[in-house]
PDB file of C-alpha atoms and ligand atoms in Angstrom:
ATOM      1  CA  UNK H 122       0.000   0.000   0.000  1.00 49.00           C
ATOM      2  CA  UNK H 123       1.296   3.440  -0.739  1.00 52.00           C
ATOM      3  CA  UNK H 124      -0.363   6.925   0.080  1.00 76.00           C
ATOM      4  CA  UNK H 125       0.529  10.546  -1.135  1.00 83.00           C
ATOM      5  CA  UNK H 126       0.348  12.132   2.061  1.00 91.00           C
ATOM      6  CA  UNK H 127       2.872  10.106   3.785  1.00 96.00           C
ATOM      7  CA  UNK H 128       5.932  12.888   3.496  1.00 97.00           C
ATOM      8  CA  UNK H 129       8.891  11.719   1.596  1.00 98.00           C
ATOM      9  CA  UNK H 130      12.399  13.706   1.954  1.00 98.00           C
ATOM     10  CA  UNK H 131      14.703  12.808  -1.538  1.00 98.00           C
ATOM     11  CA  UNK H 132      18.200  13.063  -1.793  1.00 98.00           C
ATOM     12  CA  UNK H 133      19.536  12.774  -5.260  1.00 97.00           C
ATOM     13  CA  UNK H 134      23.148  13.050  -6.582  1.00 94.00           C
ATOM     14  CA  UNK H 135      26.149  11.065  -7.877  1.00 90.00           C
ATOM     15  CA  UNK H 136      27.825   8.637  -6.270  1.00 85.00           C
ATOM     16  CA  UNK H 137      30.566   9.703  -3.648  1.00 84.00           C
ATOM     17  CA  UNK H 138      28.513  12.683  -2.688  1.00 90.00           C
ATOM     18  CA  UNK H 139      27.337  11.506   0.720  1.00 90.00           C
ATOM     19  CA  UNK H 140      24.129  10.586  -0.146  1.00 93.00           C
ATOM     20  CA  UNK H 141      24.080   7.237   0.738  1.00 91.00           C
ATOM     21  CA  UNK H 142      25.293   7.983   4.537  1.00 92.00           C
ATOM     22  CA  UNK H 143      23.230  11.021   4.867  1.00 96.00           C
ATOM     23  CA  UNK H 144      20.184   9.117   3.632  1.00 96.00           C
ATOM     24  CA  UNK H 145      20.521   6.556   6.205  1.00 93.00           C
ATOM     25  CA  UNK H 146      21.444   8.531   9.053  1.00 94.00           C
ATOM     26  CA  UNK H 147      18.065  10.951   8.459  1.00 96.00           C
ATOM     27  CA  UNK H 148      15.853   7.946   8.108  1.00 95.00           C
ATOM     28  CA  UNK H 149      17.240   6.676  11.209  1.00 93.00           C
ATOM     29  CA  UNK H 150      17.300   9.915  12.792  1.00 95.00           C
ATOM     30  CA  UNK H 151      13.313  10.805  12.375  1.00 96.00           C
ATOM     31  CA  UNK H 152      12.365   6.772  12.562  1.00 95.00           C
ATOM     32  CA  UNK H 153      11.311   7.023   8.505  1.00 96.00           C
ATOM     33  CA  UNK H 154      11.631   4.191   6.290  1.00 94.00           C
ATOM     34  CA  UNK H 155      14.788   4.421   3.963  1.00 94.00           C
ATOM     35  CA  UNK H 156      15.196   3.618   0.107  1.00 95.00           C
ATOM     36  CA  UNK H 157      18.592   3.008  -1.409  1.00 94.00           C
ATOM     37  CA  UNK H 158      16.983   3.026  -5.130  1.00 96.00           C
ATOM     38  CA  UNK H 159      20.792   2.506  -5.930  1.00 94.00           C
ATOM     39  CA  UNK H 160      20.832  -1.316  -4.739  1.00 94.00           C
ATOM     40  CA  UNK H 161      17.735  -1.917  -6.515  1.00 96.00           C
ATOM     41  CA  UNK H 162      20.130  -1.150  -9.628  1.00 96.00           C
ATOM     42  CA  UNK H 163      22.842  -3.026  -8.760  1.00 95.00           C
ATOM     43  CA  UNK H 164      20.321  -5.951  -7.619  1.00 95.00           C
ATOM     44  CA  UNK H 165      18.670  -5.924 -11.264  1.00 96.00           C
ATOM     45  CA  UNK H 166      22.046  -5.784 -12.821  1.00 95.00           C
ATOM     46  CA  UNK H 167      23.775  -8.264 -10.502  1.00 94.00           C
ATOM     47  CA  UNK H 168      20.592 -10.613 -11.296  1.00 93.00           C
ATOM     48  CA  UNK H 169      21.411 -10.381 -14.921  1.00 94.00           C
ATOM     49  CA  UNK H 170      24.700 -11.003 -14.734  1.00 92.00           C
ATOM     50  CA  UNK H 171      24.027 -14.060 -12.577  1.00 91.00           C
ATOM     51  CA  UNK H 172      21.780 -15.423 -14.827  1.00 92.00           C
ATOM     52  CA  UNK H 173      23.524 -15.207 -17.897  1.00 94.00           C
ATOM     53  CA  UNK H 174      21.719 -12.416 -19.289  1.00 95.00           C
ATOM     54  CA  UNK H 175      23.276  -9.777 -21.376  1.00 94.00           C
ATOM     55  CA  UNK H 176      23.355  -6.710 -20.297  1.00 94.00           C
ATOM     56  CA  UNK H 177      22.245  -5.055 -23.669  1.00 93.00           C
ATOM     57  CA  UNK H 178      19.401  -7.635 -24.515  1.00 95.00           C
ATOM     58  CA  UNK H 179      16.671  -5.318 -23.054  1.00 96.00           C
ATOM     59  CA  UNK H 180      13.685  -7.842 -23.034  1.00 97.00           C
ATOM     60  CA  UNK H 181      15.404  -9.763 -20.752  1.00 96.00           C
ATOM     61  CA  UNK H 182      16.847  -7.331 -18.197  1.00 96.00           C
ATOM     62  CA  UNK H 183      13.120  -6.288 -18.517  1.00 97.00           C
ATOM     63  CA  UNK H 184      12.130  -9.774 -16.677  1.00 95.00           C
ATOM     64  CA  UNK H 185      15.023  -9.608 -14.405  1.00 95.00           C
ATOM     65  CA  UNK H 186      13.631  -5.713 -13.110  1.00 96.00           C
ATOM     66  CA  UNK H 187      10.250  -7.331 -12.762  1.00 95.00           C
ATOM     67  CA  UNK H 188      11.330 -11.080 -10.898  1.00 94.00           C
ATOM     68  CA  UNK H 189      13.701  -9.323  -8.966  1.00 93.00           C
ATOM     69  CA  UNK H 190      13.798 -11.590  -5.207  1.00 92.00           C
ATOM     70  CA  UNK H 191      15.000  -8.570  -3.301  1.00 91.00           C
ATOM     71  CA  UNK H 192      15.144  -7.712   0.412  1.00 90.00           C
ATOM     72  CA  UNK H 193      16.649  -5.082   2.761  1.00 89.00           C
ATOM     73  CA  UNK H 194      17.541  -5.515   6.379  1.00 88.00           C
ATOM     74  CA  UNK H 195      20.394  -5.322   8.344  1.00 83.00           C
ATOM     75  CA  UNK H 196      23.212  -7.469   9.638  1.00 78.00           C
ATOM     76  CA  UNK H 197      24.286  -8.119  12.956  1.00 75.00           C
ATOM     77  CA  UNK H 198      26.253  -5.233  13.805  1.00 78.00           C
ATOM     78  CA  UNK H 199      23.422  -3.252  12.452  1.00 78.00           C
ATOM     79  CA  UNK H 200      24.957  -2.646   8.941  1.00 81.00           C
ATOM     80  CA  UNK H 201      22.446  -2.392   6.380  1.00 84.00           C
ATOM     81  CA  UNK H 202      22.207  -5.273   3.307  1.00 92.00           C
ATOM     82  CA  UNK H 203      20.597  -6.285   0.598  1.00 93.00           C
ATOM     83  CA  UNK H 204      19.901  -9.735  -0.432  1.00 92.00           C
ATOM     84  CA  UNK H 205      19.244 -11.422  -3.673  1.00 92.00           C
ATOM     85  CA  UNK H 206      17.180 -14.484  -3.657  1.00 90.00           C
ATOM     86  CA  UNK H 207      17.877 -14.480   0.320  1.00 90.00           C
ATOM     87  CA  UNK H 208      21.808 -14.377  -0.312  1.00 91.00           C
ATOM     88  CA  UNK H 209      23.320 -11.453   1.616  1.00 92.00           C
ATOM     89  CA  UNK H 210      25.108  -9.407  -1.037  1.00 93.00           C
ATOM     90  CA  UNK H 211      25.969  -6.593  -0.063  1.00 92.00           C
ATOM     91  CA  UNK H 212      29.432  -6.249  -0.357  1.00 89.00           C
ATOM     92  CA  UNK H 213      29.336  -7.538  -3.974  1.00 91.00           C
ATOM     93  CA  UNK H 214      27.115  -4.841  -4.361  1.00 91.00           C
ATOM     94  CA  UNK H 215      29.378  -2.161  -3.545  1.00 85.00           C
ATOM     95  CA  UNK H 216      31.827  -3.069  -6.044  1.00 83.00           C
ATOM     96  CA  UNK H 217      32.329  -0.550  -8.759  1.00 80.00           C
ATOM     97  CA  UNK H 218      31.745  -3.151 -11.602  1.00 84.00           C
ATOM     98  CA  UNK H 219      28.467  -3.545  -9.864  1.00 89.00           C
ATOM     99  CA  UNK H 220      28.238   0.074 -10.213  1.00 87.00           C
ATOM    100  CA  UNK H 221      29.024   0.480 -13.853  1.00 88.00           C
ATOM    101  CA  UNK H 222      26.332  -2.508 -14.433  1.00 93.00           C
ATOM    102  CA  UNK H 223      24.135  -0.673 -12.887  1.00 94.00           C
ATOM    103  CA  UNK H 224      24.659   2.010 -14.477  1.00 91.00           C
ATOM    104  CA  UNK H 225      23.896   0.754 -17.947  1.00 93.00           C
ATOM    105  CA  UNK H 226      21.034  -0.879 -17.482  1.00 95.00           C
ATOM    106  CA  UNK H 227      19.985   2.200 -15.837  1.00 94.00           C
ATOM    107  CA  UNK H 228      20.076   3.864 -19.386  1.00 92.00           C
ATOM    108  CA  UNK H 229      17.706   1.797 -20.334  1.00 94.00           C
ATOM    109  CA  UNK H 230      13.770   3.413 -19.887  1.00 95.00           C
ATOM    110  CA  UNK H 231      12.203   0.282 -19.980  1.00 96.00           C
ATOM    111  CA  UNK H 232      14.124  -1.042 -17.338  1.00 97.00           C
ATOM    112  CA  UNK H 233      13.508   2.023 -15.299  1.00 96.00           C
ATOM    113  CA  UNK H 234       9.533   1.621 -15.726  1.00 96.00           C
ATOM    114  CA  UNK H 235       9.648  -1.863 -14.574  1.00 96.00           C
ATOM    115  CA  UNK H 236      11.182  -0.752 -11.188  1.00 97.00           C
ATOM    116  CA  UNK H 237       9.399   2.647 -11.047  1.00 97.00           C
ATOM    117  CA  UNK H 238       6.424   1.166  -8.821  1.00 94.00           C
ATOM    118  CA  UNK H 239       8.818  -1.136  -6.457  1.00 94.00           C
ATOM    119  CA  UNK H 240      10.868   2.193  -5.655  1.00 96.00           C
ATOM    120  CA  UNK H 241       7.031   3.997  -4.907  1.00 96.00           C
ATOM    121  CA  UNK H 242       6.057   1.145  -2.499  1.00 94.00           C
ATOM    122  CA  UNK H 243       8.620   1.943  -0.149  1.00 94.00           C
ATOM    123  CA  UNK H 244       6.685   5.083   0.838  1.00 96.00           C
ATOM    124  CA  UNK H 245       4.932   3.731   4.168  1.00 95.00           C
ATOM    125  CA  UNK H 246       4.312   5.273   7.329  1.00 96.00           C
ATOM    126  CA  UNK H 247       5.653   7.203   8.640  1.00 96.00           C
ATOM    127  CA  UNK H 248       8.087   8.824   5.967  1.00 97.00           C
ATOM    128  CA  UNK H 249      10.629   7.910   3.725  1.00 97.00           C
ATOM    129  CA  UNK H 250      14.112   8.873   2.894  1.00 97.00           C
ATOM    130  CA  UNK H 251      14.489   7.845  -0.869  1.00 97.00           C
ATOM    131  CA  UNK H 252      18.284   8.530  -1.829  1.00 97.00           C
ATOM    132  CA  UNK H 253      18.791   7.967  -5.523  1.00 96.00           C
ATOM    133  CA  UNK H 254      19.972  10.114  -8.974  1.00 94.00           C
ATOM    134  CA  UNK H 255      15.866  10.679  -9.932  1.00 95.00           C
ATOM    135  CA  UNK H 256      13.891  10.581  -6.473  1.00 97.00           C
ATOM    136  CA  UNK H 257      13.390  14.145  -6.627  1.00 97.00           C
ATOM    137  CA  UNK H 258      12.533  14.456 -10.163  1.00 95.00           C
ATOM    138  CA  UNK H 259      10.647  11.226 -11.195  1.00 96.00           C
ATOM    139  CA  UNK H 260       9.911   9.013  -8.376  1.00 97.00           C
ATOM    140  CA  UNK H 261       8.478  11.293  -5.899  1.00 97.00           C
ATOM    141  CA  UNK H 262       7.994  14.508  -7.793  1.00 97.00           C
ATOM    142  CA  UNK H 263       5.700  15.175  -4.752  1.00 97.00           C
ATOM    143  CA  UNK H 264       8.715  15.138  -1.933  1.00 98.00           C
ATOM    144  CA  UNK H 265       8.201  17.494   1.241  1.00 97.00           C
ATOM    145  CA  UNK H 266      11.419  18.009   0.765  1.00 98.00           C
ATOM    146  CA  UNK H 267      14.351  17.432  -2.007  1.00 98.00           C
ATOM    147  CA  UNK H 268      17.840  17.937  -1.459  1.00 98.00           C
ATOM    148  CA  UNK H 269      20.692  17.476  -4.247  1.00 96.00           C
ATOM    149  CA  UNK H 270      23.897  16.713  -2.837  1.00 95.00           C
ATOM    150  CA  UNK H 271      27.417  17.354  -5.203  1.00 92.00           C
ATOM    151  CA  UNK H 272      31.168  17.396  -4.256  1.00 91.00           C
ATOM    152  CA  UNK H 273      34.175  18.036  -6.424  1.00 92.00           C
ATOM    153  CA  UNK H 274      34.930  14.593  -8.066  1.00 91.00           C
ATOM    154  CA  UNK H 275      38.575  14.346  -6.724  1.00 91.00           C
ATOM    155  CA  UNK H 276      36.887  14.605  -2.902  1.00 92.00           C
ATOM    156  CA  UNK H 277      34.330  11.535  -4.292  1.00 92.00           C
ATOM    157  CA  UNK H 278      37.050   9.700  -4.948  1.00 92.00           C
ATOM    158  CA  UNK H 279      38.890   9.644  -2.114  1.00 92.00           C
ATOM    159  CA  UNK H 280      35.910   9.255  -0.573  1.00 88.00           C
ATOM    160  CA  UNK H 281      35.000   5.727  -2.316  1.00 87.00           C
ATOM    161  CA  UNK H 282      38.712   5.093  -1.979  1.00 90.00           C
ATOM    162  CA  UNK H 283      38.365   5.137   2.070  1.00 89.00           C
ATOM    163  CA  UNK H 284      35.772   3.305   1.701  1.00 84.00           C
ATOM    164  CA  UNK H 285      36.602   0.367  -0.245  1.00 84.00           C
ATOM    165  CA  UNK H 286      39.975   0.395   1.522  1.00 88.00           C
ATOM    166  CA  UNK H 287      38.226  -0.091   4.537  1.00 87.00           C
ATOM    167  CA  UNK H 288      35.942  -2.725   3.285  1.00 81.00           C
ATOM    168  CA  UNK H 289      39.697  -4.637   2.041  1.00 85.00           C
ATOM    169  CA  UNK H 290      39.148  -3.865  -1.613  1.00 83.00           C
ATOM    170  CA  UNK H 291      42.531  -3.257  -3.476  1.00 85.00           C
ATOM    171  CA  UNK H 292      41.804  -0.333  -6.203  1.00 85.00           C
ATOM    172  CA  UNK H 293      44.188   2.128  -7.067  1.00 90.00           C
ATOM    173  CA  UNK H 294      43.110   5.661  -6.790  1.00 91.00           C
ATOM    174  CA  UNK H 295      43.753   6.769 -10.379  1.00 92.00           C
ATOM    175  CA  UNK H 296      41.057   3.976 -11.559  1.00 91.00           C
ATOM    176  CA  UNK H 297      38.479   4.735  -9.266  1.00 89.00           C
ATOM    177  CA  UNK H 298      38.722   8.768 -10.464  1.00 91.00           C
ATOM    178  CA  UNK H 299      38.644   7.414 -14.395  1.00 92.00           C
ATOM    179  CA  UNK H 300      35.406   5.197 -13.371  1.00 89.00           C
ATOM    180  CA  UNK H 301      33.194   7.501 -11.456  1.00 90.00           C
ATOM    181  CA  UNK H 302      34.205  10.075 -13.935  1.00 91.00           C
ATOM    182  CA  UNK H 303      32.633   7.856 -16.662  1.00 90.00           C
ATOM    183  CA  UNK H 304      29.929   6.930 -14.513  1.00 87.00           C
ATOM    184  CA  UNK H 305      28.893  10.625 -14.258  1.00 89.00           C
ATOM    185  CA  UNK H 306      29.330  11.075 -18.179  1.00 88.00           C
ATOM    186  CA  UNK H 307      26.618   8.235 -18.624  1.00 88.00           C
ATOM    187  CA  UNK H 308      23.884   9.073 -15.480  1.00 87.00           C
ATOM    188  CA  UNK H 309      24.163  13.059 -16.158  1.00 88.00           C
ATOM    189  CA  UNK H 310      23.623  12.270 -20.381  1.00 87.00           C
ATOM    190  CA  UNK H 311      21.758   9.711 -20.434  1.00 86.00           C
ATOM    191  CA  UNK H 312      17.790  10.583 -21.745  1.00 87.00           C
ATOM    192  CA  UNK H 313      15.802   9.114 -19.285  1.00 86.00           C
ATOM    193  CA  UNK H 314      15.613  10.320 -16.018  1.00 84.00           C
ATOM    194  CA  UNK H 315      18.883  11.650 -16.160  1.00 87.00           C
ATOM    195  CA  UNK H 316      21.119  13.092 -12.811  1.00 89.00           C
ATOM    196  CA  UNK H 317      20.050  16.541 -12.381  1.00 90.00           C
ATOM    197  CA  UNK H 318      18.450  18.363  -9.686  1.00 94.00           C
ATOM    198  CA  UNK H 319      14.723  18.703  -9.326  1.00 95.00           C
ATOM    199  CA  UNK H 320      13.634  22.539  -9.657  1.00 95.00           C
ATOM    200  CA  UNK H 321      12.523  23.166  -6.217  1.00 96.00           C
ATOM    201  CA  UNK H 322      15.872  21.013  -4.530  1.00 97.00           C
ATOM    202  CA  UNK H 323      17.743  22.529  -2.352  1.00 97.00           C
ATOM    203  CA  UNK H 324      21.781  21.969  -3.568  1.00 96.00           C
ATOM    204  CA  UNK H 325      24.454  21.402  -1.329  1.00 95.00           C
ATOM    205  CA  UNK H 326      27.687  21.499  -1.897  1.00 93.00           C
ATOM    206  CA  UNK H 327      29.185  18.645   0.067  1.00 92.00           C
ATOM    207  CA  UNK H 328      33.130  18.587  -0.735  1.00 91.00           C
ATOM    208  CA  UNK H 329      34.096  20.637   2.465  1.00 90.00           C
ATOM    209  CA  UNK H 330      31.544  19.387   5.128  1.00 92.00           C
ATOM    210  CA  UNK H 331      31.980  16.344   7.340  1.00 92.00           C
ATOM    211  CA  UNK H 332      28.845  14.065   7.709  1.00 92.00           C
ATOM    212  CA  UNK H 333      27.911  15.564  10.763  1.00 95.00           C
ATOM    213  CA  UNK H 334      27.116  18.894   9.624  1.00 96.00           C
ATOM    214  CA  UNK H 335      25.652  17.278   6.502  1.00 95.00           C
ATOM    215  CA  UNK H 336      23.279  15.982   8.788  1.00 96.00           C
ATOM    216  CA  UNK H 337      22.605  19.049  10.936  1.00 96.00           C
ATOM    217  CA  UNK H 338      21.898  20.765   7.583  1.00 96.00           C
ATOM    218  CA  UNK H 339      19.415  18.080   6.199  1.00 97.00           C
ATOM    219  CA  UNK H 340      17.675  18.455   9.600  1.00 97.00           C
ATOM    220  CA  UNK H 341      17.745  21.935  10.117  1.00 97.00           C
ATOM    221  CA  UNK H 342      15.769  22.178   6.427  1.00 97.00           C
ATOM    222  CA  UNK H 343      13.371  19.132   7.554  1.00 97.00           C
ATOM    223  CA  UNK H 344      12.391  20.979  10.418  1.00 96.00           C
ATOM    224  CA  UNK H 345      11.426  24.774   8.309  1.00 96.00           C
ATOM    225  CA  UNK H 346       9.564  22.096   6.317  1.00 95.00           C
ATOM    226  CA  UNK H 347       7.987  20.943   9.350  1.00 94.00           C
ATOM    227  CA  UNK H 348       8.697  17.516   9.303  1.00 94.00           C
ATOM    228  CA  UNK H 349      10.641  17.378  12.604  1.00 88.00           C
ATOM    229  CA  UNK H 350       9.874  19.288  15.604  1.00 78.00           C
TER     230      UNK H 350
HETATM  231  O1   DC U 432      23.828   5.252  -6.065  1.00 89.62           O
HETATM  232  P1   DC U 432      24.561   4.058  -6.656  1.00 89.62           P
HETATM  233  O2   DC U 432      26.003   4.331  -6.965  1.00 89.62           O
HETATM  234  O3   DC U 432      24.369   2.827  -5.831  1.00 89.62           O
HETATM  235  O4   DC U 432      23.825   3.756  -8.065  1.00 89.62           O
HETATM  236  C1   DC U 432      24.301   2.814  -8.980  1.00 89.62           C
HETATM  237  C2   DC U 432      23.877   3.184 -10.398  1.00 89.62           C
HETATM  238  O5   DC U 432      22.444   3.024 -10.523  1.00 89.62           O
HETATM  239  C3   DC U 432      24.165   4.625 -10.791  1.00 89.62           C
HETATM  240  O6   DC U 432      25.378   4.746 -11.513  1.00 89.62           O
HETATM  241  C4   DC U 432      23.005   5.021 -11.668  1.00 89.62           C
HETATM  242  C5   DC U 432      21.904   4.083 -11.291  1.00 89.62           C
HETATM  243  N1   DC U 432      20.820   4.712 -10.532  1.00 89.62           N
HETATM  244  C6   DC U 432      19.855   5.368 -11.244  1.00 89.62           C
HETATM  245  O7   DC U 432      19.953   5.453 -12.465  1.00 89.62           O
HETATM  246  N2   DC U 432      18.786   5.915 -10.608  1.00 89.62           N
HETATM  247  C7   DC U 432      18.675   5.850  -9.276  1.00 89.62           C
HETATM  248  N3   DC U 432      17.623   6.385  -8.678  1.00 89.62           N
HETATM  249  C8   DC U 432      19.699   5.219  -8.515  1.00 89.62           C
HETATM  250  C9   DC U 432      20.772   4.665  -9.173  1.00 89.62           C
END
């Protein structure tokens, strides 16, 4: 079930620029539900991939989009993951090859159509947090509130660097720049619901603030919108 007066807050914007953390930590924050329409990407491409299907026959990625066995929870140590046909794969996931698959199937309008309505049916009581590249614009045009978060590329790559570092992936820096340079070429020019922000988003410039007053900013905007007291 889904409702148009349950309030939504988007944040769109391309990959390294915080959205993902911010996302989670404002869901968490005002006890909202929380969409990462990114893994539902990666899921459809990752399903494709499994399966054998080529990622340029469109019929077919079409049927992945629509079968997709997807779920969201979170591990142990309170981490959040995805699972595909009850598999935890997260951390596949977060590869950038996942990312780049994603990424072209994302081109595709068909495939975005199929997943249009499983992104909308994440918008229960009491709110949602939808971070993505099109909440703002196409998924929830109606958002209380839409923020668009950017940051220089070389600060998004050493931010993805960190993190995959962290997470015990080997990547040199260099690569990482070329790829989420490319990445940006093909989300920002693409003609369906391409990376841009949504008229009435508020942009934030994200390159020289820490998470923390990310956060304070995202809440500080919720609450003029009067969605947190
Ligand atoms: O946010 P992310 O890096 O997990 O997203 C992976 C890819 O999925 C991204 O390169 C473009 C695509 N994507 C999209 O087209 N629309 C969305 N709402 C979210 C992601």
């Amino acid at each position: 079930m889904h409702n148009d007066s349950i309030p939504v807050i988007t944040i769109d914007g391309p990959g390294g620029s915080g959205k993902g953390t911010l996302s989670r930590l404002l869901a968490k924050r005002l006890g909202w539900h929380w969409l990462d329409s990114g893994a539902i990407y990666r899921l459809t491409a990752q399903a494709a991939l499994r399966n054998g299907v080529d990622l340029g026959d469109i019929p077919a990625l079409v049927q992945q989009a629509r079968t997709l066995d997807a779920s969201f929870g979170e591990s142990a140590d309170g981490e959040a993951s995805v699972f595909l046909q009850g598999e935890d794969v997260t951390a596949q996931l977060r590869t950038e090859e996942a990312g780049e698959a994603a990424s072209r199937i994302a081109a595709c309008p068909e495939v975005r159509d199929a997943l249009l309505q499983r992104q909308r049916d994440f918008r229960q009581a009491p709110g949602l947090v939808a971070d993505g590249r099109d909440m703002g614009t196409v998924v929830f045009p109606d958002a209380a509130l839409k923020l668009f978060l950017t940051a220089s590329i070389e600060e998004r790559a050493e931010r993805r660097y960190k993190q995959l570092k962290a997470q015990g992936f080997d990547i040199s820096i260099d690569a990482l720049f070329r790829e989420i340079s490319a990445r940006d070429e093909r989300d920002m020019n693409r003609s369906v619901s391409p990376l841009r922000p949504a008229e009435d988003a508020v942009i934030i410039d994200s390159s020289a603030m820490s998470i923390d007053e990310m956060r304070q900013r995202a809440l500080d905007l919720a609450r003029e919108k009067g969605l947190v007291a």
